XYZ file of C-alpha atoms in Angstrom:
573
model
C -39.284 26.536 102.161
C -41.893 29.062 101.202
C -44.182 31.737 102.469
C -41.275 33.939 103.453
C -40.290 31.748 106.435
C -36.729 31.982 107.693
C -35.277 28.549 108.322
C -32.141 26.955 109.649
C -31.705 23.495 108.198
C -29.666 21.095 110.311
C -27.248 18.741 108.592
C -26.921 15.158 109.873
C -23.434 14.828 111.431
C -22.707 11.652 109.441
C -22.765 13.658 106.220
C -20.276 16.281 107.292
C -17.203 16.605 105.132
C -13.908 18.479 105.632
C -14.492 21.820 103.894
C -15.611 22.153 100.279
C -15.904 18.489 99.317
C -18.415 15.991 98.033
C -19.273 15.269 101.669
C -20.074 18.902 102.318
C -22.101 19.066 99.115
C -24.095 16.010 100.220
C -24.651 17.723 103.547
C -26.024 20.812 101.844
C -28.235 18.699 99.592
C -29.568 16.651 102.498
C -30.333 19.771 104.491
C -32.218 21.334 101.609
C -34.267 18.146 101.274
C -35.310 18.076 104.936
C -36.210 21.698 105.644
C -37.182 22.187 109.293
C -38.172 25.436 111.052
C -35.230 26.826 112.957
C -35.027 28.577 116.315
C -34.801 32.355 116.640
C -31.302 33.814 116.780
C -29.879 36.862 118.521
C -29.073 39.875 116.386
C -25.580 39.897 114.897
C -22.986 41.536 117.094
C -21.414 44.726 115.818
C -17.996 44.371 114.164
C -15.981 46.049 111.459
C -17.081 44.817 108.026
C -14.764 42.518 106.132
C -12.691 43.846 103.253
C -14.318 42.677 100.002
C -12.541 41.426 96.880
C -14.339 42.052 93.587
C -13.284 41.529 89.980
C -13.203 44.393 87.491
C -14.384 42.270 84.582
C -14.411 38.632 85.660
C -16.477 37.350 82.738
C -15.082 39.544 79.978
C -13.196 37.685 77.260
C -9.562 38.861 77.148
C -8.687 40.610 73.917
C -12.216 41.809 73.180
C -12.845 45.533 72.931
C -13.535 46.886 76.412
C -12.353 43.728 78.207
C -10.118 45.790 80.508
C -12.875 48.272 81.310
C -14.518 48.213 84.750
C -17.711 46.193 84.393
C -20.901 48.047 85.323
C -21.994 45.302 87.711
C -18.673 45.523 89.551
C -18.973 49.327 89.659
C -22.449 49.142 91.214
C -21.260 46.655 93.852
C -18.027 48.487 94.659
C -19.881 51.804 94.902
C -22.477 50.378 97.283
C -19.759 48.884 99.490
C -17.787 52.100 99.661
C -20.936 54.100 100.446
C -21.528 51.716 103.361
C -17.977 52.169 104.635
C -16.777 48.747 103.472
C -13.185 48.573 102.119
C -12.961 47.216 98.551
C -10.145 45.606 96.550
C -10.417 45.130 92.775
C -8.694 42.390 90.773
C -8.103 42.159 87.014
C -8.415 38.351 86.956
C -10.581 36.813 84.208
C -12.422 33.552 84.785
C -11.965 32.182 81.272
C -8.165 32.531 81.323
C -7.449 31.925 84.967
C -6.688 28.218 84.756
C -4.088 28.563 81.984
C -2.586 32.004 82.663
C 0.194 31.684 85.242
C 0.812 35.420 85.164
C -2.803 36.158 86.062
C -2.689 33.681 88.947
C 0.534 35.270 90.166
C -1.048 38.722 90.121
C -4.027 37.517 92.155
C -1.774 35.720 94.627
C 0.250 38.920 95.087
C -2.956 40.916 95.595
C -4.164 38.508 98.287
C -0.772 38.673 99.992
C -0.984 42.470 99.938
C -4.478 42.332 101.465
C -4.462 39.444 103.972
C -7.536 40.947 105.627
C -9.822 40.219 102.659
C -12.797 38.514 104.315
C -15.342 38.226 101.516
C -15.025 37.516 97.792
C -17.868 38.313 95.394
C -18.055 36.127 92.274
C -20.483 36.530 89.368
C -21.509 33.041 88.272
C -22.885 32.136 84.857
C -23.434 28.627 83.475
C -20.780 29.108 80.790
C -18.101 29.945 83.371
C -18.985 27.501 86.148
C -15.784 25.440 86.065
C -13.528 28.464 85.570
C -15.188 30.420 88.372
C -14.912 27.468 90.732
C -11.204 27.089 89.974
C -10.710 30.763 90.782
C -12.672 30.438 94.035
C -10.604 27.411 95.082
C -7.432 29.403 94.398
C -8.663 32.204 96.655
C -9.796 29.845 99.416
C -6.372 28.186 99.499
C -4.668 31.552 99.994
C -7.051 33.402 102.307
C -9.663 32.952 105.010
C -12.225 34.804 102.925
C -15.805 33.665 102.560
C -17.141 33.337 99.022
C -20.476 34.812 97.917
C -22.022 33.966 94.541
C -24.306 36.227 92.546
C -25.551 36.868 88.978
C -27.639 34.662 86.696
C -26.996 31.038 87.709
C -27.429 31.594 91.475
C -30.487 33.746 90.789
C -32.228 31.146 88.652
C -30.937 28.016 90.403
C -29.751 28.928 93.924
C -29.891 25.441 95.409
C -27.967 23.833 92.541
C -25.372 26.612 92.676
C -24.817 26.134 96.399
C -24.745 22.327 96.223
C -22.273 22.105 93.335
C -20.052 25.132 93.968
C -18.371 23.654 97.015
C -16.163 26.697 97.697
C -19.153 29.025 98.200
C -20.589 30.005 101.579
C -23.410 32.243 100.376
C -25.676 32.647 97.345
C -27.451 35.935 96.628
C -30.348 36.063 94.189
C -30.918 39.119 92.010
C -29.472 42.578 92.610
C -26.504 42.538 94.967
C -25.756 46.155 95.840
C -28.061 46.191 98.887
C -27.157 42.685 100.062
C -23.370 42.724 99.709
C -22.625 45.390 102.373
C -24.714 43.368 104.859
C -22.797 40.211 103.957
C -19.540 42.100 104.489
C -20.747 42.873 108.020
C -21.530 39.185 108.614
C -18.112 38.151 107.271
C -16.431 40.750 109.472
C -18.183 39.476 112.591
C -17.736 35.796 111.706
C -14.722 35.682 109.406
C -14.336 31.963 108.673
C -15.453 28.490 109.616
C -19.008 27.676 110.714
C -21.439 30.570 111.076
C -22.088 31.325 114.727
C -25.543 32.079 116.122
C -25.170 35.822 115.609
C -24.155 35.349 111.956
C -27.032 32.964 111.348
C -29.393 35.491 112.855
C -28.083 38.211 110.577
C -28.373 35.951 107.527
C -31.937 35.009 108.445
C -32.894 38.688 108.168
C -31.792 38.861 104.513
C -34.223 37.943 101.757
C -32.957 36.256 98.618
C -30.031 34.663 100.453
C -28.992 31.038 100.859
C -25.963 30.213 103.040
C -24.255 27.015 104.152
C -21.441 25.740 106.314
C -20.469 22.259 107.503
C -23.254 22.206 110.096
C -26.310 23.869 108.588
C -28.007 25.594 105.692
C -29.679 28.948 106.291
C -32.612 29.628 103.977
C -33.422 33.307 104.350
C -36.409 33.940 102.108
C -34.354 32.481 99.267
C -37.492 32.133 97.166
C -37.232 35.931 96.795
C -35.228 37.625 94.034
C -33.638 40.852 95.261
C -34.475 43.948 93.223
C -33.651 47.602 93.751
C -36.958 49.425 93.907
C -35.402 52.800 93.089
C -32.219 52.707 91.001
C -31.532 56.337 91.889
C -30.614 54.961 95.320
C -27.830 52.851 93.799
C -24.732 55.070 93.788
C -22.019 54.989 91.155
C -18.660 56.021 92.613
C -16.497 57.176 89.724
C -13.358 57.341 91.835
C -13.054 53.641 90.894
C -12.608 54.612 87.237
C -9.091 54.661 85.845
C -7.859 56.105 82.568
C -8.239 52.737 80.841
C -11.936 52.811 81.742
C -12.499 56.231 80.199
C -10.107 56.691 77.292
C -12.526 55.227 74.727
C -15.640 56.529 76.477
C -17.916 55.270 79.215
C -20.359 52.385 78.936
C -23.333 52.633 81.277
C -26.159 50.306 82.309
C -28.613 52.728 83.865
C -31.699 50.525 83.602
C -32.566 46.883 84.201
C -34.912 44.624 82.327
C -37.128 45.198 79.309
C -40.690 44.569 78.225
C -39.904 41.661 75.899
C -40.544 37.988 76.611
C -37.939 36.198 74.490
C -38.151 32.433 74.933
C -34.425 31.966 75.523
C -33.928 34.842 77.986
C -32.369 34.012 81.360
C -32.760 37.475 82.939
C -34.664 37.616 86.242
C -35.985 41.011 85.097
C -37.659 39.697 81.953
C -40.901 41.610 81.433
C -39.872 44.232 84.027
C -38.215 47.590 83.592
C -36.656 49.874 86.175
C -34.204 52.683 85.564
C -32.433 55.693 86.952
C -34.595 58.760 86.477
C -33.476 61.526 84.089
C -32.350 63.509 87.146
C -30.385 60.473 88.321
C -28.803 60.104 84.893
C -27.876 63.802 84.996
C -26.054 63.259 88.279
C -24.228 60.266 86.767
C -23.059 62.301 83.766
C -21.933 65.172 85.981
C -19.964 62.799 88.212
C -18.359 61.158 85.186
C -17.385 64.563 83.831
C -15.743 65.527 87.112
C -13.822 62.245 87.133
C -12.517 62.920 83.613
C -11.062 66.220 84.779
C -9.469 64.489 87.786
C -7.941 61.769 85.600
C -6.478 64.102 82.984
C -5.867 67.269 85.005
C -7.700 69.612 82.646
C -10.577 69.485 80.184
C -8.227 70.258 77.316
C -6.233 67.103 78.060
C -9.227 64.753 77.973
C -9.240 62.567 74.813
C -12.160 63.312 72.524
C -13.290 59.671 72.685
C -13.632 59.894 76.470
C -16.708 62.113 75.956
C -18.504 59.240 74.207
C -21.300 57.449 76.059
C -22.565 53.923 75.435
C -25.886 52.841 76.962
C -25.667 49.063 77.202
C -29.129 48.598 78.700
C -31.298 45.640 77.693
C -33.590 48.197 76.044
C -32.679 51.862 76.332
C -36.003 52.834 74.727
C -38.253 50.678 76.942
C -39.639 53.870 78.513
C -39.835 56.359 75.601
C -40.553 59.406 77.782
C -37.554 58.701 79.990
C -35.379 57.995 76.941
C -36.318 61.365 75.397
C -35.448 63.146 78.638
C -32.085 61.353 78.895
C -31.252 62.120 75.272
C -32.104 65.772 75.883
C -29.591 65.737 78.739
C -26.938 64.281 76.458
C -27.690 66.878 73.794
C -27.187 69.702 76.291
C -23.978 68.225 77.703
C -20.385 68.044 76.399
C -20.988 64.330 75.766
C -22.152 62.461 72.682
C -23.511 58.979 72.119
C -21.209 56.188 71.028
C -23.997 53.587 70.927
C -27.307 52.558 72.451
C -28.742 49.051 72.727
C -32.473 48.736 72.147
C -35.144 46.100 71.640
C -36.365 46.196 68.070
C -39.991 46.211 69.195
C -39.409 49.568 70.923
C -38.807 51.096 67.496
C -42.155 49.963 66.104
C -44.524 50.701 64.433
C -42.879 53.478 62.409
C -39.273 52.372 62.745
C -38.564 54.716 65.642
C -35.763 56.650 64.001
C -37.328 59.876 65.284
C -36.380 58.925 68.843
C -32.697 58.779 67.944
C -31.401 62.028 66.487
C -28.264 61.253 64.444
C -26.677 64.481 65.711
C -26.507 62.925 69.187
C -23.805 60.603 67.877
C -21.579 63.426 66.633
C -18.661 64.456 68.901
C -18.831 68.035 70.177
C -15.102 68.482 70.744
C -12.179 68.070 68.353
C -14.165 66.291 65.666
C -12.397 63.662 63.641
C -13.473 61.185 60.987
C -16.474 58.971 61.864
C -15.495 55.803 63.714
C -17.605 53.537 61.532
C -18.711 51.541 64.576
C -22.354 50.632 65.062
C -24.463 53.290 66.769
C -27.572 51.178 67.455
C -27.411 47.550 68.629
C -30.653 45.623 68.189
C -31.660 42.254 69.618
C -33.255 41.225 66.332
C -32.182 37.535 66.520
C -33.645 36.414 63.170
C -34.949 37.668 59.830
C -37.349 34.747 59.326
C -40.997 34.822 60.417
C -41.071 31.221 61.650
C -37.862 31.653 63.637
C -39.008 34.918 65.203
C -42.179 33.173 66.388
C -40.153 30.286 67.854
C -37.902 32.716 69.715
C -40.871 34.617 71.157
C -39.815 37.972 69.716
C -43.315 39.386 69.229
C -42.756 40.781 65.735
C -42.206 39.474 62.237
C -39.675 39.887 59.453
C -41.644 42.743 57.860
C -41.283 44.761 61.082
C -37.554 44.026 61.148
C -37.242 45.414 57.633
C -39.276 48.506 58.564
C -36.914 49.315 61.422
C -33.776 48.594 59.401
C -34.864 50.873 56.559
C -35.965 53.677 58.892
C -32.687 53.680 60.814
C -30.694 53.501 57.596
C -32.660 56.364 56.057
C -31.810 58.434 59.121
C -28.121 57.615 58.668
C -27.883 55.544 61.843
C -25.437 52.657 61.663
C -26.976 49.527 63.122
C -25.804 46.066 64.206
C -28.460 43.359 64.418
C -27.876 40.384 66.698
C -28.504 37.219 64.661
C -29.004 33.696 66.058
C -28.537 31.547 62.977
C -30.007 28.249 64.190
C -31.977 26.440 66.857
C -33.250 22.877 67.204
C -36.200 23.460 64.859
C -34.501 25.541 62.133
C -35.276 24.237 58.624
C -33.299 24.900 55.433
C -36.043 27.245 54.239
C -35.743 29.239 57.486
C -31.983 29.650 57.159
C -32.261 30.772 53.531
C -35.074 33.209 54.358
C -32.928 34.956 56.968
C -29.924 35.103 54.646
C -32.030 36.361 51.729
C -33.424 39.205 53.825
C -29.969 40.093 55.161
C -28.601 40.278 51.614
C -31.546 42.347 50.405
C -31.329 44.786 53.336
C -27.605 45.216 52.739
C -28.366 46.101 49.127
C -31.211 48.477 49.991
C -29.745 50.163 53.082
C -26.068 50.289 52.230
C -23.355 50.380 54.903
C -25.757 51.653 57.590
C -27.234 48.153 57.903
C -25.088 45.506 59.529
C -25.268 42.146 61.296
C -23.216 41.832 64.469
C -20.230 39.546 64.055
C -19.286 36.976 64.945
C -22.847 35.811 64.366
C -24.347 33.497 66.972
C -24.404 30.194 65.116
C -26.447 28.268 67.706
C -29.161 29.177 70.173
C -28.501 28.088 73.758
C -31.543 26.877 75.675
C -30.711 27.056 79.374
C -32.560 25.088 82.065
C -35.756 26.745 83.205
C -36.221 29.027 80.206
C -39.345 28.795 78.009
C -37.098 27.540 75.213
C -35.855 24.659 77.411
C -39.365 23.823 78.594
C -40.667 23.733 75.000
C -37.933 21.271 74.015
C -38.707 19.181 77.083
C -42.421 19.172 76.217
C -41.725 17.994 72.673
C -39.147 15.369 73.629
C -36.293 17.314 72.023
C -33.954 17.857 74.972
C -31.666 15.275 73.406
C -30.878 17.919 70.769
C -29.268 20.164 73.417
C -25.537 19.495 73.402
C -24.047 19.533 76.897
C -20.432 20.056 77.850
C -21.122 18.189 81.067
C -23.520 17.885 83.980
C -23.287 18.715 87.665
C -24.307 15.638 89.622
C -24.132 14.505 93.213
C -24.491 10.808 93.968
C -27.660 10.079 95.877
C -29.250 13.452 95.103
C -30.499 13.415 91.495
C -32.930 16.238 92.278
C -29.946 18.626 92.138
C -28.608 17.401 88.776
C -27.831 20.380 86.587
C -26.942 20.273 82.866
C -24.193 22.579 81.605
C -25.445 23.639 78.184
C -23.079 24.081 75.283
C -25.640 24.813 72.550
C -28.768 23.658 70.764
C -28.149 21.269 67.880
C -30.413 21.666 64.795
C -32.398 18.511 64.073
C -32.030 19.050 60.323
C -28.631 17.626 59.268
C -28.055 20.233 56.543
C -28.803 23.140 58.875
C -26.591 21.534 61.532
C -23.666 21.338 59.107
C -24.173 24.959 57.996
C -24.302 26.201 61.592
C -21.047 24.360 62.364
C -19.426 26.015 59.360
C -20.719 29.462 60.357
C -19.387 29.020 63.896
C -15.968 28.069 62.535
C -15.799 31.239 60.429
C -16.138 33.568 63.416
C -16.180 37.192 62.261
C -15.828 38.553 58.767
C -18.718 36.637 57.174
C -19.466 37.722 53.595
C -23.266 37.523 53.728
C -23.746 37.614 49.957
C -21.192 34.841 49.559
C -22.794 32.906 52.416
C -26.214 33.072 50.789
C -25.002 32.155 47.290
C -22.774 29.379 48.607
C -25.584 27.833 50.647
C -27.984 27.949 47.679
C -25.401 26.221 45.481
C -24.263 23.586 47.979
C -27.821 22.656 48.962
C -28.904 22.458 45.320
C -26.013 20.070 44.606
C -26.861 17.990 47.659
C -30.509 17.742 46.616
C -29.473 16.626 43.119
C -27.054 14.007 44.461
C -29.603 12.606 46.906
C -32.202 12.434 44.144
C -29.790 10.729 41.743
C -28.876 8.177 44.404
C -32.512 7.583 45.328
C -31.575 8.314 48.950
C -33.544 10.282 51.549
C -36.230 11.612 49.179
C -37.841 13.791 51.871
C -34.534 15.491 52.631
C -33.836 16.034 48.931
C -37.300 17.520 48.381
C -36.927 19.780 51.425
C -33.613 21.158 50.177
C -34.813 21.625 46.601
C -37.984 23.437 47.725
C -35.960 25.794 49.944
C -33.527 26.606 47.133
C -36.299 27.136 44.580
C -38.145 29.487 46.959
C -35.184 31.780 47.533
C -32.891 31.661 44.510
C -32.636 35.117 42.980
C -35.141 36.727 45.334
C -32.614 38.745 47.351
C -30.966 40.399 44.347
C -34.286 41.143 42.665
C -35.702 42.771 45.769
C -38.803 40.566 45.671
C -40.276 38.969 48.753
C -38.277 35.830 49.553
């Protein structure tokens, strides 16, 4: 495959299996190995599109704040389907709980019984949820004739592996799905189940970024392409899908995609790219949301004050400063206020960037109450140590992190910094440097400075990322802990590791990261720093007294000596 050719790949009859089985997976794998140009197909016949089942928040963790809210990805897809005249059904099922929650399975079974004409199911697939998502898809396939289409990160980065190992799937879509899914609904409506007929294959061959399979063939339709929406203003958001539970604590929007950073662990297909709804497009979104609030509550006076809060959960809201200023001006002139924005720390450099974010934008304009205390600015900081920031490919150092933290704090903006505590190469000195800076910033900035909790104790290096490739280059892939691997006998080229986390090579850092992970939220950072200094000093003394592991003892003692007392004194660590 390559060069934009559209191919049908024939499967040897001896490899055919009954439905989603190892035999069918071997058939898919064999077909992908022996790609042959396919014949032209007639255009797909016209038919009513299939009803599509989507999930409101498939990958949200139950119990977390906002877990019951309609996910932005689902809203984009549902809106595009409705705009194309495709009927949509939404389910509340969650992948992570589906296998052990009988009530959730019963609700989905009842929904499928109520809508027996569901012909296509859209599933967002991430590495962390592979097994759970497959169990959900099998449940649906047993109770309906619906085809299954996969999208999101894993199919985008590894489409062949996703199709080979997710036996319940018919179709994989790479990248943005809102332009592809209505066309797939038309295919599913014309060819509702079983093998794709010639007309369906012809329709699939016209779609870039799509890989499809049945028991007889694989259709590679420019699957080397990643779908992207050239103009996000063309992607509608239909707020009639919003319910009260989606609005009562405010709306969370993703109105841009991608950012300008090049983090080594990033799995986004839009890394280094940025596209967004224009300020005019954002204005239309806010107006539509406002109208929906009045519909939901009957009158403006009945709308909860929190419902006027807006969260911009973009990868980097400030990636385009001119656009960001225009959007913030819209918010300022509207009845709405900001609940939070998510930004890349580098977009706030070199001066700290607090001037872009007026603290008054975060103040409610109706029925003011006491401040919520929640973070107003989320930053993908990841570390407070120079060596770690370089390893993660962040493009700035610890001094720049401190500049931004102090500037935001001086402006009165509450911030939450994402913190990845360890990776394969983290040394004791690195861990103590990050903790020392966190403690010092907490002392200097007061309650405005915060670290997002629970902290991320371990980096995860996923296949294909720069982080993974660097470990592979240095012979360190053995330090990546796997929860399993997707394998198909006879086809090792499709082996796919399911990553749990990176394991620090240093035994003392590894033990600390385990302890931090076990604590979850509520970490006392001052206590964490002091406790680590003390425990590592004791360990160094014991190793020295025993004459054991002198290099390890010296490494621990040097790290402790370099950082003891520095955070409280305000000196450079």
